[in-house]
Coordinates of C-alpha atoms (C1' of nucleotides) in Angstrom, one line a residue:
Chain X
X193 CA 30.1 8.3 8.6
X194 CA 29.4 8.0 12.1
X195 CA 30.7 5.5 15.0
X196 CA 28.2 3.2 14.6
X197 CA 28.3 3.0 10.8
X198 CA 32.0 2.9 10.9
X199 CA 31.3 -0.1 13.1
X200 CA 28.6 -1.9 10.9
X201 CA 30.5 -1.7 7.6
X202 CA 34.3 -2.6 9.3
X203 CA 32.4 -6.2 10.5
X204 CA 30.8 -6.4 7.0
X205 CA 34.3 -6.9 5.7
X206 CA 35.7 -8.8 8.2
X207 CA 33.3 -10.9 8.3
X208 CA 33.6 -11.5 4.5
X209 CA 37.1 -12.2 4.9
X210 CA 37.0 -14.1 7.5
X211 CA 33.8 -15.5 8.7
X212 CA 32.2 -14.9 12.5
X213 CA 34.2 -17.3 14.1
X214 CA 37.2 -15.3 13.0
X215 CA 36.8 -12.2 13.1
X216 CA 37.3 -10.5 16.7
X217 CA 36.0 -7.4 18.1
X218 CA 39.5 -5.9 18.8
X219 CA 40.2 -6.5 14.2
X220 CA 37.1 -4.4 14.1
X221 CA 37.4 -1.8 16.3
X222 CA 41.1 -1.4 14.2
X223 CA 39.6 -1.2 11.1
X224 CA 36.9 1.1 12.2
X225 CA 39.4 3.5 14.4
X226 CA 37.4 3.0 17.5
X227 CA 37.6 1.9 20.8
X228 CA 36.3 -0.6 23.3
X229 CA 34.2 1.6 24.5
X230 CA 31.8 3.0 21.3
X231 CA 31.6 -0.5 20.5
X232 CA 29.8 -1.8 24.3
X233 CA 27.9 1.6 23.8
X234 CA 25.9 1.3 20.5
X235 CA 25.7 -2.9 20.3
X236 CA 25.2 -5.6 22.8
X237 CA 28.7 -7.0 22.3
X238 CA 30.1 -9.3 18.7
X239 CA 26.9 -10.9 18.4
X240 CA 24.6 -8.1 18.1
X241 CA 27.3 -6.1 16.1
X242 CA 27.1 -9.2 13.9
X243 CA 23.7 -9.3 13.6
X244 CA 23.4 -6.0 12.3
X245 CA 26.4 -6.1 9.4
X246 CA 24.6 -9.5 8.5
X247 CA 21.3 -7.9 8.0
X248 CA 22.2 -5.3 6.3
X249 CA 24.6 -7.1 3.9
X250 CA 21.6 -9.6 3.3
X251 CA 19.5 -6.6 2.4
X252 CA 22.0 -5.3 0.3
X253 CA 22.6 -8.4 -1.8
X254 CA 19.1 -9.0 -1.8
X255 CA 18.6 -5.3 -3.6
X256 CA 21.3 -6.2 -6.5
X257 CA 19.9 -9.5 -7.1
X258 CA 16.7 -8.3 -7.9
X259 CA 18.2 -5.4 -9.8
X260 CA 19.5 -7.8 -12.3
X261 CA 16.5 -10.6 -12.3
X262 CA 13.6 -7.6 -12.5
X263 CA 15.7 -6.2 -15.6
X264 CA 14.7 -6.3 -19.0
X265 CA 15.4 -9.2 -21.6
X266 CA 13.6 -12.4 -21.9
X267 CA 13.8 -15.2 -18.7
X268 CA 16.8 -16.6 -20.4
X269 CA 18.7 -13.5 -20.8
X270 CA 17.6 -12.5 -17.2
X271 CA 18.8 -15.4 -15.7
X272 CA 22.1 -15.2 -17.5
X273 CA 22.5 -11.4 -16.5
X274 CA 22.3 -12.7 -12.6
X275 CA 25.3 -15.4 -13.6
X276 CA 27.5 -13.4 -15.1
X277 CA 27.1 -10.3 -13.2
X278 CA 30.1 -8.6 -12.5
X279 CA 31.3 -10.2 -8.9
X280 CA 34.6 -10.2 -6.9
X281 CA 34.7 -13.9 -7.5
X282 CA 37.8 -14.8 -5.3
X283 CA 36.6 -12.9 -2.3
X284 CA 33.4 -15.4 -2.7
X285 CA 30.1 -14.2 -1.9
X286 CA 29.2 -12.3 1.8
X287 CA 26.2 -13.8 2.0
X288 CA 27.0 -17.6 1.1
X289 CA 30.0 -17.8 3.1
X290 CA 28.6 -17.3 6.7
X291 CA 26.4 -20.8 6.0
X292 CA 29.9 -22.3 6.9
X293 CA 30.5 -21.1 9.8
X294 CA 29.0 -22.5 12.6
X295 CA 28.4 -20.0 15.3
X296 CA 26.2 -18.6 12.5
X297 CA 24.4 -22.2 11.9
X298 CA 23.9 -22.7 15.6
X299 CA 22.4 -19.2 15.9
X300 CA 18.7 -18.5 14.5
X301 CA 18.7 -14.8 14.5
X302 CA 22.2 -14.8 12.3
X303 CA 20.9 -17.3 9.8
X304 CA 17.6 -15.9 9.4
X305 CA 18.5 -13.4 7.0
X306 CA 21.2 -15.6 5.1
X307 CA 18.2 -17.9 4.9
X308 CA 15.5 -15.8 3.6
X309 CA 17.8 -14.1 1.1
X310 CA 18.6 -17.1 -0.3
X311 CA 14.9 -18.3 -0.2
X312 CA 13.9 -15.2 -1.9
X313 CA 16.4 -14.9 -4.7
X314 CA 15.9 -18.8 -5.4
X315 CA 12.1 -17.5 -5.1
X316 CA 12.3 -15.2 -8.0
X317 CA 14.7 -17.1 -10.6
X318 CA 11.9 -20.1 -10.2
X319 CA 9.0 -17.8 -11.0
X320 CA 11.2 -16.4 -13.9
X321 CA 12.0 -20.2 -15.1
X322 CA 8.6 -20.9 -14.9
X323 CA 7.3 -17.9 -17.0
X324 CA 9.8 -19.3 -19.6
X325 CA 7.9 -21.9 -19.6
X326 CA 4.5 -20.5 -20.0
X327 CA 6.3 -18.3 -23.1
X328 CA 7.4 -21.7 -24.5
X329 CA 10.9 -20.6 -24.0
X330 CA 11.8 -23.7 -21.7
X331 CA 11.1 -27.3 -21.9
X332 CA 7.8 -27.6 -19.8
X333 CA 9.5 -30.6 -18.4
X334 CA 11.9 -28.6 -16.3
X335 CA 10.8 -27.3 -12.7
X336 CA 10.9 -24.1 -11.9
X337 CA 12.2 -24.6 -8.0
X338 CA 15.0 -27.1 -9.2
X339 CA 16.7 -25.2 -12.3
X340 CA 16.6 -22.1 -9.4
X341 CA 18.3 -24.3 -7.2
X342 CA 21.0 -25.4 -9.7
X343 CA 21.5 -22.1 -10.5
X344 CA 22.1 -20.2 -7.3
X345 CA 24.5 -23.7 -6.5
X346 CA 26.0 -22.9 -9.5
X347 CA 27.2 -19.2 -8.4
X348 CA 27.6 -20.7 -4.5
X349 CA 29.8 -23.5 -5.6
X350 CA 31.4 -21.5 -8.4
X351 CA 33.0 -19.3 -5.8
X352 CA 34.1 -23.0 -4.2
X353 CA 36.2 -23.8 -7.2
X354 CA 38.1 -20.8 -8.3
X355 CA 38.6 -20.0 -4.5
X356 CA 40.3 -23.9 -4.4
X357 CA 42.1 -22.8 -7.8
X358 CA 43.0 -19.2 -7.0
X359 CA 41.4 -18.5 -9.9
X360 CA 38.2 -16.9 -11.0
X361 CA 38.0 -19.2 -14.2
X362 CA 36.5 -22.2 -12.4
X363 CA 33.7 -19.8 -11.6
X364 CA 33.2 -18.8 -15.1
X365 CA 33.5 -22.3 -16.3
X366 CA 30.3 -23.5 -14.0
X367 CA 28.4 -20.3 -15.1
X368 CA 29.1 -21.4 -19.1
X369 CA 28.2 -25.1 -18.0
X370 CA 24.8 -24.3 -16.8
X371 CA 24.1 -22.0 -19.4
X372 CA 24.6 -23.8 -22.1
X373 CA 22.5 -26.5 -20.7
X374 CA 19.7 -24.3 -20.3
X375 CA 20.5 -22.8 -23.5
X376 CA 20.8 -25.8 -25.5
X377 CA 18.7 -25.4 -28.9
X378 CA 20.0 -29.3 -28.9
X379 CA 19.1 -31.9 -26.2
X380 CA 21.8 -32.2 -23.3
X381 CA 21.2 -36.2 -23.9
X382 CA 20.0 -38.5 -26.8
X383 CA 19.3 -41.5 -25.2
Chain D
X24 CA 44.3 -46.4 17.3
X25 CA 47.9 -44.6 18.3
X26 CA 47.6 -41.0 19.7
X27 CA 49.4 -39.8 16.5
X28 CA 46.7 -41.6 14.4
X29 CA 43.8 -40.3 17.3
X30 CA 45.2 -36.4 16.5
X31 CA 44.8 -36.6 13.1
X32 CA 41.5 -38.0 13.0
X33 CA 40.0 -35.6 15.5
X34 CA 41.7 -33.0 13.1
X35 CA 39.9 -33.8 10.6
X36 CA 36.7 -34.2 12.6
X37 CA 37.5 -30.4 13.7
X38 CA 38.3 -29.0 10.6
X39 CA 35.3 -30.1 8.7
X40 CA 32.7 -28.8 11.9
X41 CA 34.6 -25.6 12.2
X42 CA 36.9 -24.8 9.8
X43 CA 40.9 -24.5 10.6
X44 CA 40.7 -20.6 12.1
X45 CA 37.9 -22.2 14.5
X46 CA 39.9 -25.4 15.7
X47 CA 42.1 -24.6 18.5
X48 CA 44.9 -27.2 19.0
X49 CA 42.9 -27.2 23.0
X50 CA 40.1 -28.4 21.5
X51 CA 41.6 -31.2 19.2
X52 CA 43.4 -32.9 22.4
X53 CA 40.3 -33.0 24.4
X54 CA 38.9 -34.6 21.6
X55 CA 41.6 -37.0 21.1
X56 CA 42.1 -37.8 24.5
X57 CA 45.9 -36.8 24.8
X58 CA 47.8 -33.8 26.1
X59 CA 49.7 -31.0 25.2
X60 CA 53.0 -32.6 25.0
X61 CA 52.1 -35.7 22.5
X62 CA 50.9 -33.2 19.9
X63 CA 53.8 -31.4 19.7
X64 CA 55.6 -34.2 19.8
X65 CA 53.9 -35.8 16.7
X66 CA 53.4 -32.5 14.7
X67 CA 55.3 -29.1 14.5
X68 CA 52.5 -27.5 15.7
X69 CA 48.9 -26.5 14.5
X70 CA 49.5 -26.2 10.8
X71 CA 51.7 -29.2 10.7
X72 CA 48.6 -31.0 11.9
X73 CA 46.2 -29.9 10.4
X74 CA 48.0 -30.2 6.8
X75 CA 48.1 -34.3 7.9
X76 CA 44.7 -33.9 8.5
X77 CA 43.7 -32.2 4.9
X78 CA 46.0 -34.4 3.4
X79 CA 44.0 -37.3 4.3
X80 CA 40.7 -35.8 4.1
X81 CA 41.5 -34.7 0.4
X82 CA 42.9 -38.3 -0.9
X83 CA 40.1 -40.0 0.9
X84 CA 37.2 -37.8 -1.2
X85 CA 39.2 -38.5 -4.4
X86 CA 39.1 -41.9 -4.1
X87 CA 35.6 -42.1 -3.0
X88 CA 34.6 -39.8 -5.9
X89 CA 36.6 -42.3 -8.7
X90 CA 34.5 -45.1 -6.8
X91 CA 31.6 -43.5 -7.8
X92 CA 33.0 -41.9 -11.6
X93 CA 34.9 -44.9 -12.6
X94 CA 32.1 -47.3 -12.0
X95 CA 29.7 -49.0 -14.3
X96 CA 26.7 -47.5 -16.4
X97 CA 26.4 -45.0 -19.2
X98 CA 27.9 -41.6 -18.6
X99 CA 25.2 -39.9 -17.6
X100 CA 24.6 -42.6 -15.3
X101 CA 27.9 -42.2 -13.7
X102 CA 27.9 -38.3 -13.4
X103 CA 24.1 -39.1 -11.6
X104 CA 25.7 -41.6 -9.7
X105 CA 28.5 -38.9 -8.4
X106 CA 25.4 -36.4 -7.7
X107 CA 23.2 -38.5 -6.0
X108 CA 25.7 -40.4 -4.0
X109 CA 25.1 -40.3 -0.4
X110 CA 26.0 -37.5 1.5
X111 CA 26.0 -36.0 5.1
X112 CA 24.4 -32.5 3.4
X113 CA 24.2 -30.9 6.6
X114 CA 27.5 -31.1 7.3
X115 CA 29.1 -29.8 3.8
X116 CA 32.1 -30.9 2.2
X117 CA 35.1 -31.7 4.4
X118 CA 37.8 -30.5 1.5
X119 CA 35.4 -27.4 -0.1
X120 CA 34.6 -26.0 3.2
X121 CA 38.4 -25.0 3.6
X122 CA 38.0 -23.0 0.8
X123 CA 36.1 -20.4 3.1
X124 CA 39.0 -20.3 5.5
X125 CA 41.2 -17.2 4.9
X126 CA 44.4 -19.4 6.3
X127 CA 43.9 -22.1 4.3
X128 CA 43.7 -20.1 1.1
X129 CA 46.7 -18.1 2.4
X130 CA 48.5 -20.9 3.0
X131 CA 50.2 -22.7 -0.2
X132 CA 51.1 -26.1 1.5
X133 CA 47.2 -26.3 2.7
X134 CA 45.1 -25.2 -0.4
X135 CA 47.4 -27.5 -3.0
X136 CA 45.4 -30.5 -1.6
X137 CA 42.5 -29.2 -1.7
X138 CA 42.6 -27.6 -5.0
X139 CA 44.4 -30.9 -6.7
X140 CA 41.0 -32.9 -5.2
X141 CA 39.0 -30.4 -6.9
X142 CA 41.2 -30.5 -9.9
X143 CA 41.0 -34.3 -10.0
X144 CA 37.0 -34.9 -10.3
X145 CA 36.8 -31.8 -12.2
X146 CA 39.2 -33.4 -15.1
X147 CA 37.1 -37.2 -14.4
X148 CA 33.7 -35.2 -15.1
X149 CA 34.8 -33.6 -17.9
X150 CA 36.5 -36.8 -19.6
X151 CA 33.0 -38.4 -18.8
X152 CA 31.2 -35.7 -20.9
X153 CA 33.7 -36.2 -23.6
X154 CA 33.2 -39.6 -23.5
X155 CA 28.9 -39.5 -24.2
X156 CA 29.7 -36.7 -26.4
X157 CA 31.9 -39.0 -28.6
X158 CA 28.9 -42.1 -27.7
X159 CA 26.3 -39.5 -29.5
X160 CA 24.4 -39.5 -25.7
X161 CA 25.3 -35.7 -24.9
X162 CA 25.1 -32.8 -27.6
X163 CA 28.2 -32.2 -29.4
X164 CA 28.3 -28.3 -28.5
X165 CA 28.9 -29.3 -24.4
X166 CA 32.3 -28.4 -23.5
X167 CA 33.0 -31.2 -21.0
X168 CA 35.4 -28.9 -19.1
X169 CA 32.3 -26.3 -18.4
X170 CA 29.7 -28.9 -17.6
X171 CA 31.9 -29.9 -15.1
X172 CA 32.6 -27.1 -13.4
X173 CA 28.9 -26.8 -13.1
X174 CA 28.4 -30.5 -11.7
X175 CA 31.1 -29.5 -9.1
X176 CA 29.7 -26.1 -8.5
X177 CA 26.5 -27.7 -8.1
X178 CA 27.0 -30.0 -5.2
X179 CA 29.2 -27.4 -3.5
X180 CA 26.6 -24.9 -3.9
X181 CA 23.9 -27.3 -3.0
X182 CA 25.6 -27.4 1.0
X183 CA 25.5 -23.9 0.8
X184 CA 21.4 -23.8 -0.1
X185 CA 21.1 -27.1 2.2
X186 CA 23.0 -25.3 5.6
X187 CA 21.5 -21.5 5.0
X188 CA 17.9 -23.8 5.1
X189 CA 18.7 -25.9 7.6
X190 CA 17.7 -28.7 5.5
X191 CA 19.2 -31.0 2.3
X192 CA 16.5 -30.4 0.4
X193 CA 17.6 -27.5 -1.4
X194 CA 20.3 -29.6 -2.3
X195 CA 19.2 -32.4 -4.0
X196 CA 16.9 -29.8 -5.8
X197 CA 19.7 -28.1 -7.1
X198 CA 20.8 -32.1 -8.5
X199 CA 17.8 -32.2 -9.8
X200 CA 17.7 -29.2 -11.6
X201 CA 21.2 -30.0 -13.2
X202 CA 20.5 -33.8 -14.1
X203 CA 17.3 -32.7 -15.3
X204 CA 18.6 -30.1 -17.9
X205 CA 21.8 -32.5 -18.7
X206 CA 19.1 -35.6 -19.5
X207 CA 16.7 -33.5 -21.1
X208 CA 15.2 -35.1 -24.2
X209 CA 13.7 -31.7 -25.0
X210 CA 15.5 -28.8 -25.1
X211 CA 15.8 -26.7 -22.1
X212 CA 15.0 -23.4 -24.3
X213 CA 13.8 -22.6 -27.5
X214 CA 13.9 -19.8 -29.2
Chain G
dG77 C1' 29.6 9.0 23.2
dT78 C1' 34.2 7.8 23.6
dC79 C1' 38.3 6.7 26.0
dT80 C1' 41.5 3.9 29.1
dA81 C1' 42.0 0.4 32.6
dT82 C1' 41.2 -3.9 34.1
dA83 C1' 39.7 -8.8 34.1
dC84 C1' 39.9 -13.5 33.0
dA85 C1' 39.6 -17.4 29.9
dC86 C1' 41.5 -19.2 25.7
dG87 C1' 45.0 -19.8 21.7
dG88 C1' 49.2 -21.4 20.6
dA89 C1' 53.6 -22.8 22.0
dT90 C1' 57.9 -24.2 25.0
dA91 C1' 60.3 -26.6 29.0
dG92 C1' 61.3 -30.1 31.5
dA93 C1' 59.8 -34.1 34.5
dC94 C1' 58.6 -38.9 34.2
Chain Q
dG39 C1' 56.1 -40.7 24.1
dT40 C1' 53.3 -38.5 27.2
dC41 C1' 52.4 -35.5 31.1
dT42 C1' 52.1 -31.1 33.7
dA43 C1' 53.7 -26.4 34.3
dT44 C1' 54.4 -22.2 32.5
dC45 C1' 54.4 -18.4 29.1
dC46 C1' 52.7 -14.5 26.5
dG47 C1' 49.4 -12.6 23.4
dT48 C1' 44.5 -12.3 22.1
dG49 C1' 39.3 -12.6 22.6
dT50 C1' 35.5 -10.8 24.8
dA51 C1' 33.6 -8.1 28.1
dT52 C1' 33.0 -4.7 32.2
dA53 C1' 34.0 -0.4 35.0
dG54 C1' 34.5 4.0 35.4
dA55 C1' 36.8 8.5 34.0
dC56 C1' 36.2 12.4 30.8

DNA sequence: GTCTATACACGGATAGAC
DNA sequence: GTCTATCCGTGTATAGAC
């Protein structure tokens, strides 16, 4: 792997662990054995370095997403693979996490690609919820744009809860929740 | 308002905009209005502050949330009530914002606030579901524990969708979504 | 391309005057 | 109690040698 790379994928992790605002050029110049110098060469400065890790991590979480949502199974059992997907829940989720820092907020070009990741995976769990629908697997009543919504919260704030815990079971508790709501061969309510 | 009472409030101010590796004691005086010297006066130092400040933060959104959970109306009503209350979406959740801060989590004396909060609704939710599960208004097979992990997860996943947009709506779709499968009269799936 | 040297403001804290 | 002065390390960036 070469300077540059070394450069992208040491601010991918820091920035996982520990957000834009605190991560510093100097932790990832450490981490990525190089100095001042390769970093001013090949980006703009933190910023553009960031830019690029963001990107690509969006991309790349993008890719697995659809992985698991374009699988086989019925919408149900898609939308259930992309809960319980294997995750590292207690390092939370690389994408999710930069929406609370706010260098990233304040900046357009960093939150473009958390944004339209987001959009696009909500995008595809509502089409799937709404072909459900259309199979009579779900309640006609339900909208596809809101159960996406309340799904992708579900995994977002999951990582919220065990993270507050130190535990993953939170996570796994939220997944089960929704599920079985969405599941439910019985009405969630009877009144 | 004394200048110990001014420091922990700008604190908390801080904390919730930028997180606790993004407030610099600096910036908390300037907002407070005092100097170097009455902060370390008051407070051992940065984390001694800022644990006042979560402190606070965390027993004031537990006693806004029992407000809301122990008030009147069915038990659906009162979970809706706890979703729909009014919120400042934009600006996430003062206590499950710290989550995303690598210090915090680190830091035993700082996260035990945070997660008993969490804890706290959590275990409200959950005897709420028990309770309309024992009424005959939710299904018998809901696991109150699990649905409210997913009410949780819902809203704190919901400032995630509403900040990477750059608007609430993702988030009260995300309530929607949930109350919608939690009230459904039909079944969310059905095969 | 990569390194070292240098710069200057900020983060976090202490000392001591008032 | 509060202020100013001072301290040292770090954050972020530039300059220039190799």
């Amino acid at each position: 792997m070469n300077t540059s790379e070394r450069l992208i994928e040491s601010t991918r992790e820091l920035l996982w662990e520990r957000g834009y605002v605190g991560t510093s050029p100097k932790a990832i110049l450490e981490r990525a054995g190089a100095g001042q110098g390769s970093m001013y060469h090949h980006f703009k400065g933190k910023p553009d370095l960031a830019l690029a890790a963001v990107r690509r991590t969006a991309q790349e979480m993008r890719a697995t997403a659809e992985a698991v949502l374009g699988g086989p199974g019925t919408p149900y059992e898609r939308i259930e693979a992309y809960l319980t997907r294997e995750r590292d829940v207690l390092r939370g989720c690389p994408v999710g996490r930069l929406t609370m820092d706010p260098e990233v907020i304040a900046s357009e070009e960093l939150r473009a690609p958390v944004d339209e990741t987001i959009a696009a995976i909500r995008e595809r769990i509502a089409a799937i919820v709404e072909e459900g629908k259309r199979q009579g697997r779900f309640a006609p009543g339900l909208d596809g744009q809101d159960i996406a919504a309340a799904a992708l919260a579900t995994v977002q704030g999951g990582y919220v809860l065990a993270r507050a815990s130190g535990s993953p079971a939170a996570f796994d508790a939220g997944v089960r929740g929704l599920l079985s709501l969405l599941a439910a061969p019985d009405p969630g309510r009877q009144d």
